[in-house]
Amino acid sequence: MTSIDLNADLGEGFGRWRLTDDEQLLSVVTSANVACGFHAGDAATMRRVCELAAERRVTIGAQVSYRDLAGFGRRAMDVPPAELAAEVAYQIGALEVFARAAGGRVAYVKPHGALYNRVVHDEEQAAAVVDGVLLADPSLPVLGLPGSRLLELAGKAGLPAVTEAFADRAYTDEGTLVPRGREGAVVSDPEAVVERSVELARSGAVIAHSGARIGVRARSLCLHGDTPGAVELARRVRTRLTEAGVTVAAFA
């Protein structure tokens, strides 16, 4: 039977500012990528999201990023490997406190934004992320793009490497994400997102930006929580997956 995890980036607020509808999205997704304070999130937000996730039995993941609150973690940065490894471990450790207090645990790690895209090809930065995860917990799965240097190095280090796909992002023919600054990088038609979700889950394929059909086999599907109508779209995706015979379940 076909099975896929649904993950979403949550806790992406700071102080009085909130970007994502965490409570509603946690009623749909099976895994929560919780911002750990470097691109978004603060202590109170992290605690609240962990409590909600544990209450709904949603798997908690640490979404680590470059230290870039002003740029929401989407600006290119050059961070020395030792410093990046320490900051990755620091973010995981901070979230673990709140996950444990809520009766759960940090069950996986996913990079965010510029760091996510950087570690697709940059071996040095990918290795630093892996070192940070190993420092925090050498049993944690790492979630990332299929074929990325991050997942390759994670696997070599003994960390479970879990592949991820994006139904609302355009792909290049090489299987990487089209940069957000380019036209058509984000798929905005809700029905197209739903159809792409089912196709990715059932056949492991998607239509690239060029129109070519490419293979993108993934164990988890990301639903962005910061897009307009995110909650209703997430519900439609989950309903359509179930109707298509796809089991929706967390990977960790």
mmCIF file of C-alpha atoms in Angstrom:
data_model
loop_
_atom_site.group_PDB
_atom_site.id
_atom_site.type_symbol
_atom_site.label_atom_id
_atom_site.label_comp_id
_atom_site.label_asym_id
_atom_site.label_seq_id
_atom_site.Cartn_x
_atom_site.Cartn_y
_atom_site.Cartn_z
ATOM 1 C CA MET A 1 0.000 0.000 0.000
ATOM 2 C CA THR A 2 1.292 3.476 -0.878
ATOM 3 C CA SER A 3 2.069 5.641 2.144
ATOM 4 C CA ILE A 4 3.284 9.202 2.531
ATOM 5 C CA ASP A 5 3.920 11.663 5.340
ATOM 6 C CA LEU A 6 2.547 15.222 5.223
ATOM 7 C CA ASN A 7 4.797 17.845 6.798
ATOM 8 C CA ALA A 8 4.418 21.595 7.234
ATOM 9 C CA ASP A 9 6.638 24.405 8.491
ATOM 10 C CA LEU A 10 5.096 25.616 11.750
ATOM 11 C CA GLY A 11 5.848 28.028 14.566
ATOM 12 C CA GLU A 12 7.001 30.605 12.039
ATOM 13 C CA GLY A 13 6.187 33.627 14.147
ATOM 14 C CA PHE A 14 8.033 35.821 16.601
ATOM 15 C CA GLY A 15 6.577 37.581 19.629
ATOM 16 C CA ARG A 16 3.146 38.965 18.725
ATOM 17 C CA TRP A 17 3.635 38.235 15.013
ATOM 18 C CA ARG A 18 2.312 34.931 13.657
ATOM 19 C CA LEU A 19 2.638 33.688 10.105
ATOM 20 C CA THR A 20 1.187 30.177 10.170
ATOM 21 C CA ASP A 21 -2.133 28.827 11.485
ATOM 22 C CA ASP A 22 -0.404 26.215 13.610
ATOM 23 C CA GLU A 23 -3.484 24.903 15.406
ATOM 24 C CA GLN A 24 -5.464 24.226 12.231
ATOM 25 C CA LEU A 25 -2.529 22.797 10.275
ATOM 26 C CA LEU A 26 -1.763 20.422 13.130
ATOM 27 C CA SER A 27 -5.181 18.873 12.586
ATOM 28 C CA VAL A 28 -4.116 17.893 9.041
ATOM 29 C CA VAL A 29 -0.387 17.150 8.857
ATOM 30 C CA THR A 30 1.436 14.166 10.334
ATOM 31 C CA SER A 31 4.797 15.887 10.910
ATOM 32 C CA ALA A 32 5.552 19.425 12.110
ATOM 33 C CA ASN A 33 8.761 21.209 11.106
ATOM 34 C CA VAL A 34 9.043 23.604 14.044
ATOM 35 C CA ALA A 35 11.069 26.792 13.635
ATOM 36 C CA CYS A 36 13.816 26.857 16.268
ATOM 37 C CA GLY A 37 14.398 30.590 16.675
ATOM 38 C CA PHE A 38 16.973 31.309 13.965
ATOM 39 C CA HIS A 39 14.716 32.182 11.014
ATOM 40 C CA ALA A 40 11.485 32.437 13.033
ATOM 41 C CA GLY A 41 10.051 31.224 16.301
ATOM 42 C CA ASP A 42 10.752 32.112 19.902
ATOM 43 C CA ALA A 43 10.651 30.177 23.170
ATOM 44 C CA ALA A 44 6.943 30.719 23.821
ATOM 45 C CA THR A 45 6.012 29.828 20.243
ATOM 46 C CA MET A 46 8.140 26.694 20.262
ATOM 47 C CA ARG A 47 6.567 25.568 23.518
ATOM 48 C CA ARG A 48 3.033 26.219 22.269
ATOM 49 C CA VAL A 49 3.527 24.349 18.993
ATOM 50 C CA CYS A 50 5.141 21.373 20.746
ATOM 51 C CA GLU A 51 2.213 21.157 23.163
ATOM 52 C CA LEU A 52 -0.302 21.279 20.315
ATOM 53 C CA ALA A 53 1.636 18.715 18.283
ATOM 54 C CA ALA A 54 1.930 16.306 21.215
ATOM 55 C CA GLU A 55 -1.770 16.698 21.958
ATOM 56 C CA ARG A 56 -2.651 15.783 18.365
ATOM 57 C CA ARG A 57 0.033 13.076 18.134
ATOM 58 C CA VAL A 58 1.836 14.889 15.332
ATOM 59 C CA THR A 59 5.534 14.078 14.997
ATOM 60 C CA ILE A 60 7.822 16.970 16.001
ATOM 61 C CA GLY A 61 10.796 17.893 13.822
ATOM 62 C CA ALA A 62 13.425 20.603 14.245
ATOM 63 C CA GLN A 63 13.562 23.028 11.333
ATOM 64 C CA VAL A 64 17.078 24.418 11.550
ATOM 65 C CA SER A 65 18.349 27.373 9.568
ATOM 66 C CA TYR A 66 20.960 30.049 9.211
ATOM 67 C CA ARG A 67 20.801 32.757 11.897
ATOM 68 C CA ASP A 68 18.703 35.166 9.826
ATOM 69 C CA LEU A 69 15.532 36.483 11.478
ATOM 70 C CA ALA A 70 15.457 39.591 9.291
ATOM 71 C CA GLY A 71 15.604 37.573 6.081
ATOM 72 C CA PHE A 72 13.419 34.692 7.295
ATOM 73 C CA GLY A 73 16.342 32.367 6.683
ATOM 74 C CA ARG A 74 16.118 32.818 2.932
ATOM 75 C CA ARG A 75 19.272 34.868 2.367
ATOM 76 C CA ALA A 76 22.502 33.239 1.231
ATOM 77 C CA MET A 77 25.065 33.170 4.045
ATOM 78 C CA ASP A 78 28.579 31.830 4.447
ATOM 79 C CA VAL A 79 28.896 30.318 7.913
ATOM 80 C CA PRO A 80 32.096 28.519 8.997
ATOM 81 C CA PRO A 81 31.420 24.763 9.245
ATOM 82 C CA ALA A 82 32.247 24.446 12.946
ATOM 83 C CA GLU A 83 29.973 27.381 13.754
ATOM 84 C CA LEU A 84 27.142 26.008 11.611
ATOM 85 C CA ALA A 85 27.392 22.565 13.214
ATOM 86 C CA ALA A 86 27.189 24.111 16.679
ATOM 87 C CA GLU A 87 24.205 26.255 15.696
ATOM 88 C CA VAL A 88 22.352 23.263 14.234
ATOM 89 C CA ALA A 89 22.891 21.305 17.467
ATOM 90 C CA TYR A 90 21.858 24.361 19.502
ATOM 91 C CA GLN A 91 18.553 24.677 17.643
ATOM 92 C CA ILE A 92 17.755 20.972 18.016
ATOM 93 C CA GLY A 93 18.554 21.109 21.719
ATOM 94 C CA ALA A 94 16.347 24.139 22.294
ATOM 95 C CA LEU A 95 13.354 22.485 20.651
ATOM 96 C CA GLU A 96 14.003 19.200 22.469
ATOM 97 C CA VAL A 97 13.393 20.903 25.823
ATOM 98 C CA PHE A 98 9.874 21.912 24.802
ATOM 99 C CA ALA A 99 9.133 18.657 22.992
ATOM 100 C CA ARG A 100 10.074 16.636 26.080
ATOM 101 C CA ALA A 101 8.082 18.924 28.378
ATOM 102 C CA ALA A 102 5.034 18.306 26.174
ATOM 103 C CA GLY A 103 5.492 14.556 26.404
ATOM 104 C CA GLY A 104 7.046 14.165 22.961
ATOM 105 C CA ARG A 105 10.504 14.393 21.440
ATOM 106 C CA VAL A 106 12.333 15.812 18.451
ATOM 107 C CA ALA A 107 12.044 12.967 15.954
ATOM 108 C CA TYR A 108 13.825 14.369 12.878
ATOM 109 C CA VAL A 109 15.659 17.397 11.461
ATOM 110 C CA LYS A 110 14.940 19.451 8.343
ATOM 111 C CA PRO A 111 16.927 22.475 7.135
ATOM 112 C CA HIS A 112 15.008 25.608 6.148
ATOM 113 C CA GLY A 113 15.187 28.081 3.288
ATOM 114 C CA ALA A 114 18.635 29.081 2.084
ATOM 115 C CA LEU A 115 20.270 26.344 4.131
ATOM 116 C CA TYR A 116 17.968 23.700 2.638
ATOM 117 C CA ASN A 117 18.894 24.735 -0.890
ATOM 118 C CA ARG A 118 22.593 25.218 -0.099
ATOM 119 C CA VAL A 119 23.086 21.685 1.205
ATOM 120 C CA VAL A 120 21.712 20.175 -1.993
ATOM 121 C CA HIS A 121 25.090 20.795 -3.659
ATOM 122 C CA ASP A 122 27.492 22.290 -1.067
ATOM 123 C CA GLU A 123 29.370 19.401 0.555
ATOM 124 C CA GLU A 124 31.030 21.510 3.243
ATOM 125 C CA GLN A 125 27.786 23.048 4.486
ATOM 126 C CA ALA A 126 25.982 19.708 4.199
ATOM 127 C CA ALA A 127 28.676 18.035 6.277
ATOM 128 C CA ALA A 128 28.351 20.767 8.902
ATOM 129 C CA VAL A 129 24.608 20.141 9.191
ATOM 130 C CA VAL A 130 25.232 16.406 9.550
ATOM 131 C CA ASP A 131 27.866 17.092 12.227
ATOM 132 C CA GLY A 132 25.370 19.249 14.104
ATOM 133 C CA VAL A 133 22.706 16.538 14.007
ATOM 134 C CA LEU A 134 25.225 13.935 15.198
ATOM 135 C CA LEU A 135 26.206 16.221 18.057
ATOM 136 C CA ALA A 136 22.573 16.599 19.141
ATOM 137 C CA ASP A 137 21.397 13.012 18.615
ATOM 138 C CA PRO A 138 23.078 10.437 16.316
ATOM 139 C CA SER A 139 19.766 8.608 15.801
ATOM 140 C CA LEU A 140 17.803 11.485 14.268
ATOM 141 C CA PRO A 141 16.519 11.137 10.675
ATOM 142 C CA VAL A 142 17.350 13.978 8.281
ATOM 143 C CA LEU A 143 14.686 15.210 5.851
ATOM 144 C CA GLY A 144 15.836 16.649 2.533
ATOM 145 C CA LEU A 145 15.751 16.725 -1.250
ATOM 146 C CA PRO A 146 16.311 13.421 -3.101
ATOM 147 C CA GLY A 147 19.847 13.237 -4.491
ATOM 148 C CA SER A 148 21.142 16.010 -2.241
ATOM 149 C CA ARG A 149 24.616 16.043 -0.724
ATOM 150 C CA LEU A 150 22.916 16.382 2.659
ATOM 151 C CA LEU A 151 21.094 13.060 2.416
ATOM 152 C CA GLU A 152 24.144 11.341 0.926
ATOM 153 C CA LEU A 153 26.373 12.450 3.801
ATOM 154 C CA ALA A 154 23.683 11.763 6.391
ATOM 155 C CA GLY A 155 23.402 8.190 5.153
ATOM 156 C CA LYS A 156 27.170 7.715 5.233
ATOM 157 C CA ALA A 157 27.192 8.978 8.821
ATOM 158 C CA GLY A 158 24.542 6.467 9.854
ATOM 159 C CA LEU A 159 21.659 8.942 10.060
ATOM 160 C CA PRO A 160 18.377 7.832 8.448
ATOM 161 C CA ALA A 161 17.999 9.848 5.227
ATOM 162 C CA VAL A 162 14.381 10.658 4.356
ATOM 163 C CA THR A 163 13.414 12.096 0.965
ATOM 164 C CA GLU A 164 10.969 14.953 0.568
ATOM 165 C CA ALA A 165 8.892 16.451 -2.249
ATOM 166 C CA PHE A 166 7.060 19.762 -2.732
ATOM 167 C CA ALA A 167 3.697 19.835 -4.486
ATOM 168 C CA ASP A 168 3.586 23.647 -4.636
ATOM 169 C CA ARG A 169 7.105 24.279 -5.904
ATOM 170 C CA ALA A 170 8.362 24.064 -9.483
ATOM 171 C CA TYR A 171 11.168 21.615 -10.255
ATOM 172 C CA THR A 172 14.086 21.810 -12.657
ATOM 173 C CA ASP A 173 14.805 18.877 -14.961
ATOM 174 C CA GLU A 174 17.588 17.898 -12.524
ATOM 175 C CA GLY A 175 15.101 17.448 -9.679
ATOM 176 C CA THR A 176 16.052 20.587 -7.750
ATOM 177 C CA LEU A 177 13.669 23.394 -6.823
ATOM 178 C CA VAL A 178 13.333 26.400 -9.117
ATOM 179 C CA PRO A 179 14.652 29.434 -7.132
ATOM 180 C CA ARG A 180 11.843 31.482 -5.579
ATOM 181 C CA GLY A 181 12.944 34.605 -7.420
ATOM 182 C CA ARG A 182 12.104 33.078 -10.814
ATOM 183 C CA GLU A 183 8.678 33.314 -12.405
ATOM 184 C CA GLY A 184 6.595 30.199 -11.832
ATOM 185 C CA ALA A 185 8.736 28.959 -8.945
ATOM 186 C CA VAL A 186 5.645 28.572 -6.767
ATOM 187 C CA VAL A 187 2.586 26.649 -8.002
ATOM 188 C CA SER A 188 -0.373 28.806 -6.977
ATOM 189 C CA ASP A 189 -3.324 26.919 -8.507
ATOM 190 C CA PRO A 190 -4.855 24.862 -5.635
ATOM 191 C CA GLU A 191 -6.180 22.118 -7.906
ATOM 192 C CA ALA A 192 -2.771 21.755 -9.539
ATOM 193 C CA VAL A 193 -1.172 21.386 -6.101
ATOM 194 C CA VAL A 194 -3.685 18.689 -5.151
ATOM 195 C CA GLU A 195 -3.152 16.773 -8.390
ATOM 196 C CA ARG A 196 0.638 17.011 -8.069
ATOM 197 C CA SER A 197 0.403 15.709 -4.503
ATOM 198 C CA VAL A 198 -1.462 12.580 -5.592
ATOM 199 C CA GLU A 199 0.892 12.019 -8.537
ATOM 200 C CA LEU A 200 3.967 12.362 -6.334
ATOM 201 C CA ALA A 201 2.566 9.933 -3.775
ATOM 202 C CA ARG A 202 1.343 7.318 -6.232
ATOM 203 C CA SER A 203 3.945 7.388 -8.993
ATOM 204 C CA GLY A 204 6.909 9.298 -7.587
ATOM 205 C CA ALA A 205 6.861 11.716 -10.508
ATOM 206 C CA VAL A 206 6.081 15.359 -11.222
ATOM 207 C CA ILE A 207 5.954 17.667 -14.225
ATOM 208 C CA ALA A 208 9.008 19.928 -14.149
ATOM 209 C CA HIS A 209 9.043 23.635 -15.007
ATOM 210 C CA SER A 210 10.130 22.726 -18.553
ATOM 211 C CA GLY A 211 7.167 20.411 -19.041
ATOM 212 C CA ALA A 212 9.223 17.247 -18.740
ATOM 213 C CA ARG A 213 8.092 14.429 -16.456
ATOM 214 C CA ILE A 214 10.768 13.666 -13.861
ATOM 215 C CA GLY A 215 11.095 11.164 -11.027
ATOM 216 C CA VAL A 216 10.864 12.550 -7.483
ATOM 217 C CA ARG A 217 10.433 9.646 -5.103
ATOM 218 C CA ALA A 218 9.751 10.899 -1.609
ATOM 219 C CA ARG A 219 8.621 9.567 1.756
ATOM 220 C CA SER A 220 7.307 12.957 2.894
ATOM 221 C CA LEU A 221 5.369 15.732 1.160
ATOM 222 C CA CYS A 222 5.776 19.335 2.302
ATOM 223 C CA LEU A 223 2.724 21.595 2.526
ATOM 224 C CA HIS A 224 3.784 25.209 3.005
ATOM 225 C CA GLY A 225 1.914 26.852 5.844
ATOM 226 C CA ASP A 226 2.704 30.441 4.843
ATOM 227 C CA THR A 227 0.738 30.473 1.589
ATOM 228 C CA PRO A 228 -2.782 31.970 1.264
ATOM 229 C CA GLY A 229 -5.462 29.392 2.062
ATOM 230 C CA ALA A 230 -2.850 26.959 3.394
ATOM 231 C CA VAL A 231 -5.165 25.170 5.827
ATOM 232 C CA GLU A 232 -7.947 24.499 3.333
ATOM 233 C CA LEU A 233 -5.415 23.428 0.708
ATOM 234 C CA ALA A 234 -3.795 21.015 3.169
ATOM 235 C CA ARG A 235 -7.190 19.510 3.939
ATOM 236 C CA ARG A 236 -7.938 19.070 0.238
ATOM 237 C CA VAL A 237 -4.577 17.379 -0.326
ATOM 238 C CA ARG A 238 -5.083 14.939 2.536
ATOM 239 C CA THR A 239 -8.658 14.136 1.488
ATOM 240 C CA ARG A 240 -7.646 13.518 -2.139
ATOM 241 C CA LEU A 241 -4.719 11.331 -1.086
ATOM 242 C CA THR A 242 -7.009 9.187 1.043
ATOM 243 C CA GLU A 243 -9.534 8.929 -1.779
ATOM 244 C CA ALA A 244 -6.696 7.791 -4.078
ATOM 245 C CA GLY A 245 -5.849 4.957 -1.714
ATOM 246 C CA VAL A 246 -2.761 6.573 -0.208
ATOM 247 C CA THR A 247 -2.131 6.025 3.492
ATOM 248 C CA VAL A 248 -1.115 9.274 5.214
ATOM 249 C CA ALA A 249 1.276 8.505 8.077
ATOM 250 C CA ALA A 250 4.359 9.987 9.728
ATOM 251 C CA PHE A 251 7.738 8.549 8.739
ATOM 252 C CA ALA A 252 9.174 8.886 12.255
#
